[in-house]
JSON list of C-alpha atoms in Angstrom, two decimals:
[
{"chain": "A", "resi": 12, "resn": "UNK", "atom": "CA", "xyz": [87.47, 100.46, 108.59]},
{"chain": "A", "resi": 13, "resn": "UNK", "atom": "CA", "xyz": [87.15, 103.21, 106.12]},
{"chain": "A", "resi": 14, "resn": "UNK", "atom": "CA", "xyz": [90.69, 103.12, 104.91]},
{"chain": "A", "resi": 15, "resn": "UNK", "atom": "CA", "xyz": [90.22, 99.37, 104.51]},
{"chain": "A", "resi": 16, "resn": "UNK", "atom": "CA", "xyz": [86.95, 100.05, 102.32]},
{"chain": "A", "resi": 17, "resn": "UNK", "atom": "CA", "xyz": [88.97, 102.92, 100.41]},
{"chain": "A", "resi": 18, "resn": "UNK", "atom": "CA", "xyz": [92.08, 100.68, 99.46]},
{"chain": "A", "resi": 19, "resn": "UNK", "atom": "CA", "xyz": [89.87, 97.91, 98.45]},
{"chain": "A", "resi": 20, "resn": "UNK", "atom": "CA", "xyz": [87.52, 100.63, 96.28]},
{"chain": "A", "resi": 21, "resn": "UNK", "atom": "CA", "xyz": [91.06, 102.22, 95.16]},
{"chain": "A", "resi": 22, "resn": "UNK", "atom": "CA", "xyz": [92.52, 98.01, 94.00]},
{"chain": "A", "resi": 23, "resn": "UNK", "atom": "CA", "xyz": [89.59, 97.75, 91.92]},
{"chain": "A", "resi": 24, "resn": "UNK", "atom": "CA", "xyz": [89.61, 101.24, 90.04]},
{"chain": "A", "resi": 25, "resn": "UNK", "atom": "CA", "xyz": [93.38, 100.39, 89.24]},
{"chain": "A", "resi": 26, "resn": "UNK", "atom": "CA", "xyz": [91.95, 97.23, 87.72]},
{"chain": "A", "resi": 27, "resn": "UNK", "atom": "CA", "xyz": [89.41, 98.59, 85.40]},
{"chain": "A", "resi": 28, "resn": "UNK", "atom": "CA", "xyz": [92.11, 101.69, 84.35]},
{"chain": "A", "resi": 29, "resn": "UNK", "atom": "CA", "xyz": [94.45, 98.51, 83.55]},
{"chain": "A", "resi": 30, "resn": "UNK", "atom": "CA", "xyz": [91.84, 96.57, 81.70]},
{"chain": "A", "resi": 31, "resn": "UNK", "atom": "CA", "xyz": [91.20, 99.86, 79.59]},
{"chain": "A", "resi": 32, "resn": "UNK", "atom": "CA", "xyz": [94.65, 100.09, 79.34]},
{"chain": "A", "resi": 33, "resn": "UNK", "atom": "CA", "xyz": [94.63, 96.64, 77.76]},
{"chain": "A", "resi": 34, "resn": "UNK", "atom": "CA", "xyz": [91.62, 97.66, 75.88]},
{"chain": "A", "resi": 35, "resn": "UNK", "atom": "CA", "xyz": [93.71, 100.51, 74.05]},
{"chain": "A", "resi": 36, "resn": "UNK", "atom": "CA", "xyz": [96.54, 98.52, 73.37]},
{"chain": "A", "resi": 37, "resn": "UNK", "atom": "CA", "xyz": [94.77, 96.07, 71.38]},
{"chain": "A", "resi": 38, "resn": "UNK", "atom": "CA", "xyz": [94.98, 92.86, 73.11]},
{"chain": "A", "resi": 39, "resn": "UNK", "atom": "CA", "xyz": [91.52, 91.30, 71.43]},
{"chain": "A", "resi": 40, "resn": "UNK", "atom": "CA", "xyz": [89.30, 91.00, 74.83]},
{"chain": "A", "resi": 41, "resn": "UNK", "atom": "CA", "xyz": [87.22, 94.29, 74.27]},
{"chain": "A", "resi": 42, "resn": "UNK", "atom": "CA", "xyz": [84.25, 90.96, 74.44]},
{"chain": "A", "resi": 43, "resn": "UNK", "atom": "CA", "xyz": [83.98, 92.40, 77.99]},
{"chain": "A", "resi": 44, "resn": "UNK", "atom": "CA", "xyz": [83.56, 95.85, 77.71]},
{"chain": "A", "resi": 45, "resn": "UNK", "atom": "CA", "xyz": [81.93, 98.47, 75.33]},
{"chain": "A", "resi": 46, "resn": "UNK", "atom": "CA", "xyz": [78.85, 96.56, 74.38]},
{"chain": "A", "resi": 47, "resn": "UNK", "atom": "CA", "xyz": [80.85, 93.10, 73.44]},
{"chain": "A", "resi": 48, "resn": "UNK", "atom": "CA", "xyz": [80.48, 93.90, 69.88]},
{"chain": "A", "resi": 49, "resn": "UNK", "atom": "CA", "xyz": [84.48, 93.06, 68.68]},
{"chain": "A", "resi": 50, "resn": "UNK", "atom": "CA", "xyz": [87.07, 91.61, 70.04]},
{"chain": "A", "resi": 51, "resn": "UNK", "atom": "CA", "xyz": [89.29, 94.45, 69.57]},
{"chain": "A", "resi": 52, "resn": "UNK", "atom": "CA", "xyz": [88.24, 98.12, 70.89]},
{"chain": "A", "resi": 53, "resn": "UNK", "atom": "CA", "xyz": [86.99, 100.08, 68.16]},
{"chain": "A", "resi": 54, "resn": "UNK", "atom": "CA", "xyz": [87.85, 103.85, 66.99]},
{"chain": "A", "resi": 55, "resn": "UNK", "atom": "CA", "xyz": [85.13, 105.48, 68.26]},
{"chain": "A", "resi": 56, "resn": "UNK", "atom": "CA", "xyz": [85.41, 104.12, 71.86]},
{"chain": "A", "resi": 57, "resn": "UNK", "atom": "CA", "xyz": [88.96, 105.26, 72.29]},
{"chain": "A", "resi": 58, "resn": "UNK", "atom": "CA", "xyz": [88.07, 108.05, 73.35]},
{"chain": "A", "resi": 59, "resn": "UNK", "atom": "CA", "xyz": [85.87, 107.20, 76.01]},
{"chain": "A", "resi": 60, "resn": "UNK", "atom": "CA", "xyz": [88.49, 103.93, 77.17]},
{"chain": "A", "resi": 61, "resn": "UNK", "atom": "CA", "xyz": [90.87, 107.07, 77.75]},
{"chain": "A", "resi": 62, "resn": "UNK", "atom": "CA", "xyz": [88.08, 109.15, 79.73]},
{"chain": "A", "resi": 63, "resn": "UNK", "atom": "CA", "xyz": [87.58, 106.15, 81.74]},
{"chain": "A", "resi": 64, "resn": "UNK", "atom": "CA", "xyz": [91.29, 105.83, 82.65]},
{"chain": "A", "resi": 65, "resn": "UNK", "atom": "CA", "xyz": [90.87, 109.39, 83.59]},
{"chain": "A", "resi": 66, "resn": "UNK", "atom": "CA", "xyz": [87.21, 109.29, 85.71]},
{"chain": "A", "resi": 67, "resn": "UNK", "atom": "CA", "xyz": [89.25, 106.04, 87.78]},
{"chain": "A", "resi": 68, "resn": "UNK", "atom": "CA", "xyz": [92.14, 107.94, 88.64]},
{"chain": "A", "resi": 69, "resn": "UNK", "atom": "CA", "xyz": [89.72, 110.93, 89.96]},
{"chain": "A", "resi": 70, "resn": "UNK", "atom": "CA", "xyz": [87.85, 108.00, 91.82]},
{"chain": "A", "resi": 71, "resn": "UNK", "atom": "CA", "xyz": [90.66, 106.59, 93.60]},
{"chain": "A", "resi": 72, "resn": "UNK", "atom": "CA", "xyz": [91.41, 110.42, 94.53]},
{"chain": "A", "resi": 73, "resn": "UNK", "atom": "CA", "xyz": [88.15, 110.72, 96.11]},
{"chain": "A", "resi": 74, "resn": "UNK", "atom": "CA", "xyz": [88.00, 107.32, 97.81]},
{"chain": "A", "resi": 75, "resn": "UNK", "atom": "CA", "xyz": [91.04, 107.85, 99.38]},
{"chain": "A", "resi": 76, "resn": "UNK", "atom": "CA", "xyz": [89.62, 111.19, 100.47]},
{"chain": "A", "resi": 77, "resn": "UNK", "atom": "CA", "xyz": [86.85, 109.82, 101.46]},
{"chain": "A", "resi": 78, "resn": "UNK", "atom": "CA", "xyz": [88.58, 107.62, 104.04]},
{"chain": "A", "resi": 79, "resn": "UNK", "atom": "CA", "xyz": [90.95, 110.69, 105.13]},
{"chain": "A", "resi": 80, "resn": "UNK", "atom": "CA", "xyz": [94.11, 108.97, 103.39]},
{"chain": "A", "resi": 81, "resn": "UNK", "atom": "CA", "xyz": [95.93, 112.07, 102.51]},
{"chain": "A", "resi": 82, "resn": "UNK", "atom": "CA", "xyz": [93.27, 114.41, 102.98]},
{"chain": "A", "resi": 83, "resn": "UNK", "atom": "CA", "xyz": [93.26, 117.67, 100.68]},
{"chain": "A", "resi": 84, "resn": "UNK", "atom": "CA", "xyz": [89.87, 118.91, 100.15]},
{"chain": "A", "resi": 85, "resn": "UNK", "atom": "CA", "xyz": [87.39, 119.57, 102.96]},
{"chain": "A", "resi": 86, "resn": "UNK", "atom": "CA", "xyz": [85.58, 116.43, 104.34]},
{"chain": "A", "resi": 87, "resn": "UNK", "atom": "CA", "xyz": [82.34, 117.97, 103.23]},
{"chain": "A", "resi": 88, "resn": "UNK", "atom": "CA", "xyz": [83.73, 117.86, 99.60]},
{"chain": "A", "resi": 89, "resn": "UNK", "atom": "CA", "xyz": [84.70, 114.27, 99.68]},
{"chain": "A", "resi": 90, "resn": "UNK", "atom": "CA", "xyz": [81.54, 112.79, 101.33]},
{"chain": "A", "resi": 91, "resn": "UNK", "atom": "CA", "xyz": [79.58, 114.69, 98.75]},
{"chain": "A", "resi": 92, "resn": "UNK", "atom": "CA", "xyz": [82.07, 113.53, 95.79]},
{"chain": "A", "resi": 93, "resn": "UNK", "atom": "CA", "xyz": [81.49, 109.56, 96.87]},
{"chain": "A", "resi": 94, "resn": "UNK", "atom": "CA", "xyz": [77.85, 109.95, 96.68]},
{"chain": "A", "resi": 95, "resn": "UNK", "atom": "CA", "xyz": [78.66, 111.14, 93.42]},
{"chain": "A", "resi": 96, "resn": "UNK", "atom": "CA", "xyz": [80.60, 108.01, 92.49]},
{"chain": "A", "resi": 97, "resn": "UNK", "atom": "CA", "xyz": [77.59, 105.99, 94.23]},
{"chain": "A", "resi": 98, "resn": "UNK", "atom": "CA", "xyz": [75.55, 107.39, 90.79]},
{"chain": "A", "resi": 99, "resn": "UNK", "atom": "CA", "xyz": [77.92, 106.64, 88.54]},
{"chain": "A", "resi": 100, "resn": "UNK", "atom": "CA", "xyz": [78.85, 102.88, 89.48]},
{"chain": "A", "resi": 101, "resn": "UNK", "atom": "CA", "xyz": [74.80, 102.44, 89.95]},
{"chain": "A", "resi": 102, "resn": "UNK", "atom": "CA", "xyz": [74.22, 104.00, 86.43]},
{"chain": "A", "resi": 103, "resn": "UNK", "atom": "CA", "xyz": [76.84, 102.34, 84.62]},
{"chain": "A", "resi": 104, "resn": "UNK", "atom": "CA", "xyz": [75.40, 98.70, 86.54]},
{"chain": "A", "resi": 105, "resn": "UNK", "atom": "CA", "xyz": [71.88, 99.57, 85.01]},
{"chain": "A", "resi": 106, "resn": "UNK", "atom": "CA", "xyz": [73.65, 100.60, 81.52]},
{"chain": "A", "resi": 107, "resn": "UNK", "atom": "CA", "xyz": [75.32, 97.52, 81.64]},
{"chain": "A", "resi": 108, "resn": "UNK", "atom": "CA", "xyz": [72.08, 95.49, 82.51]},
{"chain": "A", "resi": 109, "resn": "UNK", "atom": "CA", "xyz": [71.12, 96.76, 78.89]},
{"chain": "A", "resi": 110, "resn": "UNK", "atom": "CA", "xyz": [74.34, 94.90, 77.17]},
{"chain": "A", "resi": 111, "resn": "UNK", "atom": "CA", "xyz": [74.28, 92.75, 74.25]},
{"chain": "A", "resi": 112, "resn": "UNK", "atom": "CA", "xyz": [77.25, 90.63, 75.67]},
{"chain": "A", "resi": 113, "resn": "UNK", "atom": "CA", "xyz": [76.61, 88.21, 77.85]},
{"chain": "A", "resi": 114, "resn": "UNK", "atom": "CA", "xyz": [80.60, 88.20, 78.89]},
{"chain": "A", "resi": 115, "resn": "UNK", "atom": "CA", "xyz": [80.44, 92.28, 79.77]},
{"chain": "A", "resi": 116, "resn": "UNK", "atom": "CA", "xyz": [77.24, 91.75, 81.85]},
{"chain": "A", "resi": 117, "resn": "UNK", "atom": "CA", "xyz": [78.55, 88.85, 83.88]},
{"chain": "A", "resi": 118, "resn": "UNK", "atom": "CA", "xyz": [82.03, 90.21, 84.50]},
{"chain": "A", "resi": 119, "resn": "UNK", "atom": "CA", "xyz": [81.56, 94.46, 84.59]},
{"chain": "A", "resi": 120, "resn": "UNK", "atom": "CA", "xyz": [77.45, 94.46, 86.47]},
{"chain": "A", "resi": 121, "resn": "UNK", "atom": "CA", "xyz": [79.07, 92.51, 89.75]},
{"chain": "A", "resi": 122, "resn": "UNK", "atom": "CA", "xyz": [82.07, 95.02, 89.59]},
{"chain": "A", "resi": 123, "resn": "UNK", "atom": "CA", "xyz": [79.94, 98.21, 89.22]},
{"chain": "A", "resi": 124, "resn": "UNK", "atom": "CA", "xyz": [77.56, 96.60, 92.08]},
{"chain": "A", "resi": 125, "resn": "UNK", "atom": "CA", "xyz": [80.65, 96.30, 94.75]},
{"chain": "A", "resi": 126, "resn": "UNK", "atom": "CA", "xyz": [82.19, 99.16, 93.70]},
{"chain": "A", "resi": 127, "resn": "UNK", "atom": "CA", "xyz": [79.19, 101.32, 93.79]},
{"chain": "A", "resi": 128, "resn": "UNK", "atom": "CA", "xyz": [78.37, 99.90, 97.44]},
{"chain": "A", "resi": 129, "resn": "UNK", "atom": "CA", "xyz": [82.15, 100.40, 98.32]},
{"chain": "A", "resi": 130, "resn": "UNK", "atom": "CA", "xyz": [81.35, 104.64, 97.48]},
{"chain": "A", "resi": 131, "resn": "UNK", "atom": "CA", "xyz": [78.37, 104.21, 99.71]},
{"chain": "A", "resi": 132, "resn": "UNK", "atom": "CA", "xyz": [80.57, 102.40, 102.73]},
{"chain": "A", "resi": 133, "resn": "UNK", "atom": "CA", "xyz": [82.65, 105.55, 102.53]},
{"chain": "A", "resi": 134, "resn": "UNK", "atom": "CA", "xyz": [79.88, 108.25, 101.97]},
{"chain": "A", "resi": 135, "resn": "UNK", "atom": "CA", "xyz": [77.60, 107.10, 104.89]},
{"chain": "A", "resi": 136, "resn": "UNK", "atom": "CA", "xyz": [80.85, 106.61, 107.59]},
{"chain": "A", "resi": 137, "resn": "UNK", "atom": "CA", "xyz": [81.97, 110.28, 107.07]},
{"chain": "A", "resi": 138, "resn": "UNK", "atom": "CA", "xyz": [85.34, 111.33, 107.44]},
{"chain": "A", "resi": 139, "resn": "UNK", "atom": "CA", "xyz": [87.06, 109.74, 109.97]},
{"chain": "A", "resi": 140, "resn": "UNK", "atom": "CA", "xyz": [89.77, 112.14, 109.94]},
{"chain": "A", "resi": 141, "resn": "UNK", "atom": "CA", "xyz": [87.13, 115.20, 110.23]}
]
């Protein structure tokens, strides 16, 4: 069931790294992200759009660790890291509770929500391959 929960978790990361991908591009549907304020991601949130490709890819790492796909750091290590990610995904939910756009709430606060509980799925079952 983990590795079910992981590759699910792992589908939607690759999602939101595409979408920021998009984002950077400059297809005009940054509406749905970064406060709503453009359509077209602005200068100063490159940066972060980049970071966020970056904190996915370390997500899928640990959600796949967390289910024991591929396991390379000790269990401990990735139980601990998917609480971590629990945080995050809750944090950026409330964040994005506090979001001018209307789109970006209803699209990004149900994503954060299931990923976040997806984290917790894999934090509380352990390591199966421990």
């Amino acid at each position: 069931m983990p590795q079910v929960v992981a590759i699910v978790c792992s589908l939607g990361l690759l999602a939101f790294a595409a979408y920021q991908l998009v984002l950077l591009s400059g297809v005009p549907v940054a509406r749905f992200a970064w406060g709503g304020e453009d359509h077209y991601l602005q200068p100063q949130h490159r940066t972060f759009a980049r970071l966020s490709i970056l904190g996915c890819a370390v997500a899928i790492f640990v959600a796949l660790q967390g289910a024991a796909i591929g396991l390379v750091i000790p269990a401990l290590a990735a139980r601990v890291a998917c609480y971590v990610f629990v945080a995050a995904l809750f944090t950026a939910f409330i964040l994005t509770a506090r979001s001018r756009s209307q789109l970006e709430r209803r699209l990004m606060m149900p994503a954060y929500l299931v990923l976040s509980a997806l984290f917790l799925i894999l934090a509380l079952a352990g390591n199966p391959g421990a």
